[in-house]
CSV table of C-alpha atoms in Angstrom, one decimal:
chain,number,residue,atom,x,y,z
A,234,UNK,CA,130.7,46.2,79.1
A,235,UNK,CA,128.3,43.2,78.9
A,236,UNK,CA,125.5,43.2,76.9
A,237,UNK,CA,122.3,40.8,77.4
A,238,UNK,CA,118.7,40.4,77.4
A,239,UNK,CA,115.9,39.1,79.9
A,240,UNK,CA,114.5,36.2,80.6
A,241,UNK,CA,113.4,34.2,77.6
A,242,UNK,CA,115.7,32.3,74.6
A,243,UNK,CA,113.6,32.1,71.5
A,244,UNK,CA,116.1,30.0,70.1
A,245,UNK,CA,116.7,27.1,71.8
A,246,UNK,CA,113.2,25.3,71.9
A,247,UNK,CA,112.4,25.6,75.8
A,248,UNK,CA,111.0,27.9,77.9
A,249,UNK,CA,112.6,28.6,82.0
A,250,UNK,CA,109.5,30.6,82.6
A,251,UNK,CA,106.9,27.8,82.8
A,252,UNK,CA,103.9,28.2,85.8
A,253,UNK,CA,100.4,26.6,86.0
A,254,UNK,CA,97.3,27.9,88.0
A,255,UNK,CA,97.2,28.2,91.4
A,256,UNK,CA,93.9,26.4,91.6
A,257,UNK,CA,96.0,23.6,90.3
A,258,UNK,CA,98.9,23.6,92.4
A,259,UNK,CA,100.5,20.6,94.2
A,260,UNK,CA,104.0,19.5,95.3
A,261,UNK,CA,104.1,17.5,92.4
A,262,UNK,CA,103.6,19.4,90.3
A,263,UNK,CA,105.2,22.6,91.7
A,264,UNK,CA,108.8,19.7,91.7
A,265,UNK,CA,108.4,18.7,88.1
A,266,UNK,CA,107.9,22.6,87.1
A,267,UNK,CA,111.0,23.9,89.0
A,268,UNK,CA,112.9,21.0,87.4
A,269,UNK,CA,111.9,22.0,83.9
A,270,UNK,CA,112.7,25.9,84.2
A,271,UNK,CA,115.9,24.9,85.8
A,272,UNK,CA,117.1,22.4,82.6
A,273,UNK,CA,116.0,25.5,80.6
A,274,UNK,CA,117.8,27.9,82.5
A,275,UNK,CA,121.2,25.8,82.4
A,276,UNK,CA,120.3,25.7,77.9
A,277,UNK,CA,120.1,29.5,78.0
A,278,UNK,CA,123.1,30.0,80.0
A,279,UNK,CA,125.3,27.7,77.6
A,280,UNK,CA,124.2,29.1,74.6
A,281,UNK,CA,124.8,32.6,75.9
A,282,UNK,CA,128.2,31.8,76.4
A,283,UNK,CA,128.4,30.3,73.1
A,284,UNK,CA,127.4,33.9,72.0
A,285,UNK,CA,129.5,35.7,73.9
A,286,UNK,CA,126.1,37.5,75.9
A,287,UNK,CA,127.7,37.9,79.0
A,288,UNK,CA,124.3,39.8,80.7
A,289,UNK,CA,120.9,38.0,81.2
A,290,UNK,CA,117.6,38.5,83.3
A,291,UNK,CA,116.8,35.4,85.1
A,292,UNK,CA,113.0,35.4,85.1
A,293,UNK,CA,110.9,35.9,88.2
A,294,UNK,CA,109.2,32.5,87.4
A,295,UNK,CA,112.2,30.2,87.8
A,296,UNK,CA,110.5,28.9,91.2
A,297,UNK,CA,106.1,29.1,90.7
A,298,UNK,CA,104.7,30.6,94.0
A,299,UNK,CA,107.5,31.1,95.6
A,300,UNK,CA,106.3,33.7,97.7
A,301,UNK,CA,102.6,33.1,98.0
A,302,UNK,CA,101.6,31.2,101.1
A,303,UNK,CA,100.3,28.2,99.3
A,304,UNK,CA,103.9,27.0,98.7
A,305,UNK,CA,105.6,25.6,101.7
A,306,UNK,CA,107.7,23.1,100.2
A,307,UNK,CA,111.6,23.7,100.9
A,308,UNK,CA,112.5,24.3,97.4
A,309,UNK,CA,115.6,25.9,98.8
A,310,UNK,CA,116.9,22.6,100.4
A,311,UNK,CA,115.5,20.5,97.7
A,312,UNK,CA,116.9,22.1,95.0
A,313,UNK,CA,120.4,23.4,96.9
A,314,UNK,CA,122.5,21.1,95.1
A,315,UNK,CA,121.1,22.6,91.0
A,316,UNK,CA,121.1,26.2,92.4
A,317,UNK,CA,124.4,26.1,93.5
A,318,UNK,CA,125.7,24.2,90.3
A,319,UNK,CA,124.3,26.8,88.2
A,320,UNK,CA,125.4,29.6,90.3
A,321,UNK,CA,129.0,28.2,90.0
A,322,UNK,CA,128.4,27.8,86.4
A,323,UNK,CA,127.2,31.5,86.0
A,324,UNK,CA,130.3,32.8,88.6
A,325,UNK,CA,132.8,30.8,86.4
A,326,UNK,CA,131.4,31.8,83.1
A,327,UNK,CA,131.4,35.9,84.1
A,328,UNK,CA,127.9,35.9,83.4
A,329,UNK,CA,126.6,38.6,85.1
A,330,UNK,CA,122.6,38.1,86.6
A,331,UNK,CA,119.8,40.5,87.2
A,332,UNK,CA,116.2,39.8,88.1
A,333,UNK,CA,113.1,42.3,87.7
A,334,UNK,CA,110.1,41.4,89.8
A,335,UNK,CA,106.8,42.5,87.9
A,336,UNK,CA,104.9,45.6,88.2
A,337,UNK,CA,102.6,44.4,91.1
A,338,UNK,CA,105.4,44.6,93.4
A,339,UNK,CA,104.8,48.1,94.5
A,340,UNK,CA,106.5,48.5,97.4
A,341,UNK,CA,105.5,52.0,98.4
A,342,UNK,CA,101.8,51.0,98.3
A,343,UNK,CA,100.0,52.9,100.8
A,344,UNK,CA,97.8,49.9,101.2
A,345,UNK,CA,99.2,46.8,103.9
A,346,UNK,CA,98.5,43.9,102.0
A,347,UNK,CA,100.2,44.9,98.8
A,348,UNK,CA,103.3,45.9,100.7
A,349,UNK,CA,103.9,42.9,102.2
A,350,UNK,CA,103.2,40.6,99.3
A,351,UNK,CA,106.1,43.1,97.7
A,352,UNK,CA,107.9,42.4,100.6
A,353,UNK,CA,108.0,38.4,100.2
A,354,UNK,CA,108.3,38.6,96.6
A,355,UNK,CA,111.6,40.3,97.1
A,356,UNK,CA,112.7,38.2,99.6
A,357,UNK,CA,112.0,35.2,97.2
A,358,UNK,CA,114.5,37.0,94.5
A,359,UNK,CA,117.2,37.1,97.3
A,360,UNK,CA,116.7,33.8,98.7
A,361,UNK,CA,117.2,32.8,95.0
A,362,UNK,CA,119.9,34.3,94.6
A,363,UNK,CA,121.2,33.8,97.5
A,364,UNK,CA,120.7,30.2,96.9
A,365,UNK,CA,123.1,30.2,93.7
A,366,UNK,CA,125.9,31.7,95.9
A,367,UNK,CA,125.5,34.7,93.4
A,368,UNK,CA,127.3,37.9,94.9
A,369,UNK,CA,125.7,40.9,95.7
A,370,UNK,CA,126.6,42.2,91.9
A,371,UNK,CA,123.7,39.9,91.2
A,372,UNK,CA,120.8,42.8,91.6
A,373,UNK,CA,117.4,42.7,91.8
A,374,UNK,CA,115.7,45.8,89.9
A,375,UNK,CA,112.8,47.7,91.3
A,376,UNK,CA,110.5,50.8,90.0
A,377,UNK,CA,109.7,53.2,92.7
A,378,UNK,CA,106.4,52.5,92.7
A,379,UNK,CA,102.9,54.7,92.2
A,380,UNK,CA,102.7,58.3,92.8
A,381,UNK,CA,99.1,58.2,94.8
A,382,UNK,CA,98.2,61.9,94.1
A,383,UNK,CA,101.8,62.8,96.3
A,384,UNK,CA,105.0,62.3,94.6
A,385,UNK,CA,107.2,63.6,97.6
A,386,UNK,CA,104.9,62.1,100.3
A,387,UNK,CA,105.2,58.3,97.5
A,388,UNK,CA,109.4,58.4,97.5
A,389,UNK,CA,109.4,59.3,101.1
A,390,UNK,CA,107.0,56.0,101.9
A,391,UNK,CA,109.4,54.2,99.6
A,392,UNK,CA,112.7,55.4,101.8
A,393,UNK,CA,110.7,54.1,104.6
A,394,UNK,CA,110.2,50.4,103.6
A,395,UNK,CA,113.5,50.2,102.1
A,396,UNK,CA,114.8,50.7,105.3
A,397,UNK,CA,112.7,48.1,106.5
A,398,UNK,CA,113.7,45.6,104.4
A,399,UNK,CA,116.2,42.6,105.3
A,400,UNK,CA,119.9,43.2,104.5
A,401,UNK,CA,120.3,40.4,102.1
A,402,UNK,CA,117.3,42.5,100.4
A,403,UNK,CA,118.9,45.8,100.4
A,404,UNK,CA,122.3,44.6,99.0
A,405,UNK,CA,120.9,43.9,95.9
A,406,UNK,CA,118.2,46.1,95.2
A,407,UNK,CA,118.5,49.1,92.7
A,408,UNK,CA,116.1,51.4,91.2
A,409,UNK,CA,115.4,52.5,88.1
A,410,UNK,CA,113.1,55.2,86.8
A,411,UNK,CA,110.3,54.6,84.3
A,412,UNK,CA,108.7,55.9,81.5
A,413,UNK,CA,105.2,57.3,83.5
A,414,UNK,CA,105.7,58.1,87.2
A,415,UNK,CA,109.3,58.5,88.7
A,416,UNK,CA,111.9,60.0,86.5
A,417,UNK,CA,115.6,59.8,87.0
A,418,UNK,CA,115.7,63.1,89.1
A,419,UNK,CA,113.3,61.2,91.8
A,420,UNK,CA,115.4,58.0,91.9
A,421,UNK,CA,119.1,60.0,92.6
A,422,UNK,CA,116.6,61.8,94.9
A,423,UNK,CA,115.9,58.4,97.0
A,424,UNK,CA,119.7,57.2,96.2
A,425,UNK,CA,120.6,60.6,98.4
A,426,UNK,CA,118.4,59.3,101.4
A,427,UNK,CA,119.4,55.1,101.0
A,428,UNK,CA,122.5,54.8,99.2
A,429,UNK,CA,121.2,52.4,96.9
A,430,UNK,CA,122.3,52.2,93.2
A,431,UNK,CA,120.6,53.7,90.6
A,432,UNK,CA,119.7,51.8,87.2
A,433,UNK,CA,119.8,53.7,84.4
A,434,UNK,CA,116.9,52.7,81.5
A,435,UNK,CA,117.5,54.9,78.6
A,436,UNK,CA,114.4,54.7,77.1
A,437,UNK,CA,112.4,55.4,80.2
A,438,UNK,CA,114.2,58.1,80.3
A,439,UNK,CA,113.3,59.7,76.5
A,440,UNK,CA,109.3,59.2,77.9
A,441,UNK,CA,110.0,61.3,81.0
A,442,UNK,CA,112.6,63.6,81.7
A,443,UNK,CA,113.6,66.7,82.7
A,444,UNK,CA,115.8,67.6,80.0
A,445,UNK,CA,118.8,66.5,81.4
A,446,UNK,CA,121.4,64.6,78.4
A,447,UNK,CA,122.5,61.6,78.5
A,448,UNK,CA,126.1,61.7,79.0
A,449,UNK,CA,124.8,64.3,82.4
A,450,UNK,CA,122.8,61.0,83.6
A,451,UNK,CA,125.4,58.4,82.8
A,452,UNK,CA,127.9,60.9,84.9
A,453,UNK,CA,125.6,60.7,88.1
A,454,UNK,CA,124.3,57.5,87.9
A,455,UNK,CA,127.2,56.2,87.5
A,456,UNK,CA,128.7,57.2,90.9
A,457,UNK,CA,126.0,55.6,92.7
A,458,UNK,CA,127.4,52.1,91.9
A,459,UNK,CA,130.1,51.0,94.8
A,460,UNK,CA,132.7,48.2,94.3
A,461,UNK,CA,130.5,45.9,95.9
A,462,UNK,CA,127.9,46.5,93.2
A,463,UNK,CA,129.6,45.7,90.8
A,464,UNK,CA,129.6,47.5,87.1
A,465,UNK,CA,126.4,50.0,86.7
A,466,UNK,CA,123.5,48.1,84.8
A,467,UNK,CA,121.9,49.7,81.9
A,468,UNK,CA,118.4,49.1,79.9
A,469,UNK,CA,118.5,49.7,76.9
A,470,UNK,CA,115.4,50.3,73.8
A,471,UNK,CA,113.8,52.0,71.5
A,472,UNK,CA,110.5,53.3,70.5
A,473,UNK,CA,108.2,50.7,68.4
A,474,UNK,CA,107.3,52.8,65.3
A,475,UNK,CA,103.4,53.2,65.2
A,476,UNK,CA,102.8,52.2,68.5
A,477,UNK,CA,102.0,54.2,71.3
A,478,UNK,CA,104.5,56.1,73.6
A,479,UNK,CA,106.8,53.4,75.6
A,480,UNK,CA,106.4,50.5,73.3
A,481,UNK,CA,109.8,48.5,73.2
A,482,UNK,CA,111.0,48.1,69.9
A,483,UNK,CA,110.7,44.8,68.2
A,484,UNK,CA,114.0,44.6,67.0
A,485,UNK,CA,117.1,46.8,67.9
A,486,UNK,CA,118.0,50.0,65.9
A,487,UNK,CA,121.7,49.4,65.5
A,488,UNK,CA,122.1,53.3,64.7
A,489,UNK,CA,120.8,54.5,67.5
A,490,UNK,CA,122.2,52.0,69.5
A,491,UNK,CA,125.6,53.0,68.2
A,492,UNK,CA,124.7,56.9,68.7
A,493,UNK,CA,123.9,55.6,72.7
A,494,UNK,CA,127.7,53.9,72.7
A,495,UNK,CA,128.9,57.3,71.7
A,496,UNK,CA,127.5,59.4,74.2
A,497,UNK,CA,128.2,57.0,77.0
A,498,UNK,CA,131.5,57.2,76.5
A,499,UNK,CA,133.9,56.6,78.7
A,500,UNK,CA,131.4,55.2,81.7
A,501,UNK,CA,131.4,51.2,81.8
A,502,UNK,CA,128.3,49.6,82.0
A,503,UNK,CA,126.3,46.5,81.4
A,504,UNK,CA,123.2,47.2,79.0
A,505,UNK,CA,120.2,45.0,78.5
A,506,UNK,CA,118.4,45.1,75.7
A,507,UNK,CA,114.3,45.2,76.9
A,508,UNK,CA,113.6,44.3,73.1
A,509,UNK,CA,111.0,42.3,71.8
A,510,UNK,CA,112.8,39.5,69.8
A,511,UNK,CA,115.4,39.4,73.3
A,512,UNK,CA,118.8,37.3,72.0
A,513,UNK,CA,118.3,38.1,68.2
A,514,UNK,CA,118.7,41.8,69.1
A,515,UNK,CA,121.8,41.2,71.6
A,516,UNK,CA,123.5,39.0,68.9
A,517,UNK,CA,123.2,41.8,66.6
A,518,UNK,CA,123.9,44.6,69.6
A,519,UNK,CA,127.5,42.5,70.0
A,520,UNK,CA,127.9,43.0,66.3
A,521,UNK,CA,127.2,46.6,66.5
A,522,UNK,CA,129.4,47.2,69.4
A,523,UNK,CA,132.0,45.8,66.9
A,524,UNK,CA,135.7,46.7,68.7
A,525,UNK,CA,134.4,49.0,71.5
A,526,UNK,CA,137.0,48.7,74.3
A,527,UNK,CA,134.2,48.4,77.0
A,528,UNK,CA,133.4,44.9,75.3
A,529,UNK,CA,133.3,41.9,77.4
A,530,UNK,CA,133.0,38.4,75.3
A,531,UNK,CA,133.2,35.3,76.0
A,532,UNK,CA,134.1,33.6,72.6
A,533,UNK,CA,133.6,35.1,69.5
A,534,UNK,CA,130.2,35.4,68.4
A,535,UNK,CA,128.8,32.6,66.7
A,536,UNK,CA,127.6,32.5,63.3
């Protein structure tokens, strides 16, 4: 069990997630962006292992523009040499990597143009991945998408595309069910049609439901993972008192994050933590976890 959090380090004075406007853009300035989110990404990554947070969400933003037509540069070539150093740094470290594209990429929109903007916004994730020699336990997450008025006719145009998509695309995707739309029932649904993995996000799954418990979810999901996929990946939060239904939680609930440790028992797993205040919280999760056998550090947790 690893546990980790997405995308941003609050503690360490730099940010890997840095873009400018597309009005703005040049090779220039695309170069000297990249470069920056890159020297972040390799600070994060060391102070994770200082911590002993063996999970962590590299951020859709690593490479501005990636997919969009403006950018032709061959960031891939140009940058091959600090991709595959950090991907040998991340493989040697047993950090495990996830990515989450945003929630424009829809890729069972029943409109053309959305799709395929989806389409090459996934393929930017693999290439990226991809490009750090990461293997195919490096995932890229995915909701299902929008319901359109016709939730059977909505998964079955989602089956559809994924089978459309490019195998270095389908070997990493999973799908996870959300708090709105698509509920865990709909994604084993599509798992039963594609075979692709099913992420499990715990809070998601309070919103919208069907009643089923926890340990009954963990139990299914959890045979949708093969060897090749490595460990089955977990989000993990809680409800932000006084704010509306869905609201991630600004800082973890250790008790309830202990009561979710017992009823997942004995399934395996690597949890991130979609909570607002991102390494504080999985500091603190690692000190919750305390001497579960599931654990996976590093080095002992600094203090």
């Amino acid at each position: 069990m690893r546990i980790g959090y997405p995308c941003i380090n609050r503690s360490i004075g730099c940010r890997g997630d840095r873009t400018f406007r597309l009005a703005s853009y040049s090779e220039d300035r695309f170069v000297a962006t990249v470069e920056s989110n890159l020297s972040c990404l390799k600070n994060i990554l060391a102070w994770n292992r200082e911590y002993g947070l063996l999970f962590f969400r590299i951020t859709s933003d690593l490479i501005p523009f990636a997919s969009h037509p403006v950018c032709t540069f061959p960031w891939q070539e140009y940058f091959r040499d600090e991709l595959t150093a950090i991907g040998r740094s991340i493989s040697g470290s047993g950090i495990r990597i996830s990515m989450h594209p945003d929630q424009f990429i829809i890729l069972n929109s029943p409109e053309r143009e959305i799709t395929l903007r989806s389409v090459a916004e996934l393929q930017y994730h693999a290439d990226l991945l991809d490009a750090m020699g990461l293997d195919s336990r490096a995932k890229i997450q995915l909701h299902i998408g929008g319901v359109y008025g016709e939730r059977e006719r909505s998964r079955e145009r989602f089956i559809r595309r994924w089978a459309d998509l490019d195998p270095p695309i389908q070997k990493r995707l999973v799908i996870e069910n959300d708090e709105q739309r698509f509920a865990i029932a709909d994604c084993l649904t599509i798992r039963e049609e594609t075979g692709i993995p099913v992420l499990f996000d715990v809070f998601h799954h309070r919103c919208n439901n069907h009643g089923e418990p926890v340990p009954d979810v963990l139990a299914r999901v959890s045979a949708t993972w093969r060897q090749g996929d490595g460990t089955m990946m977990v989000d993990y939060s809680s409800q932000h008192p006084g704010k509306r239904q869905g609201a991630h939680a600004e800082h973890i609930d250790t008790g309830d994050f202990l009561r979710f440790l017992d009823l997942s028992a004995p399934y395996d797993m690597d949890i991130m933590l979609e909570i607002k205040d991102k390494e504080a919280s999985a500091v603190a999760a690692i000190d919750a976890a305390g001497d579960d056998p599931r654990l996976v550090r590093s080095v002992p947790v600094k203090r």
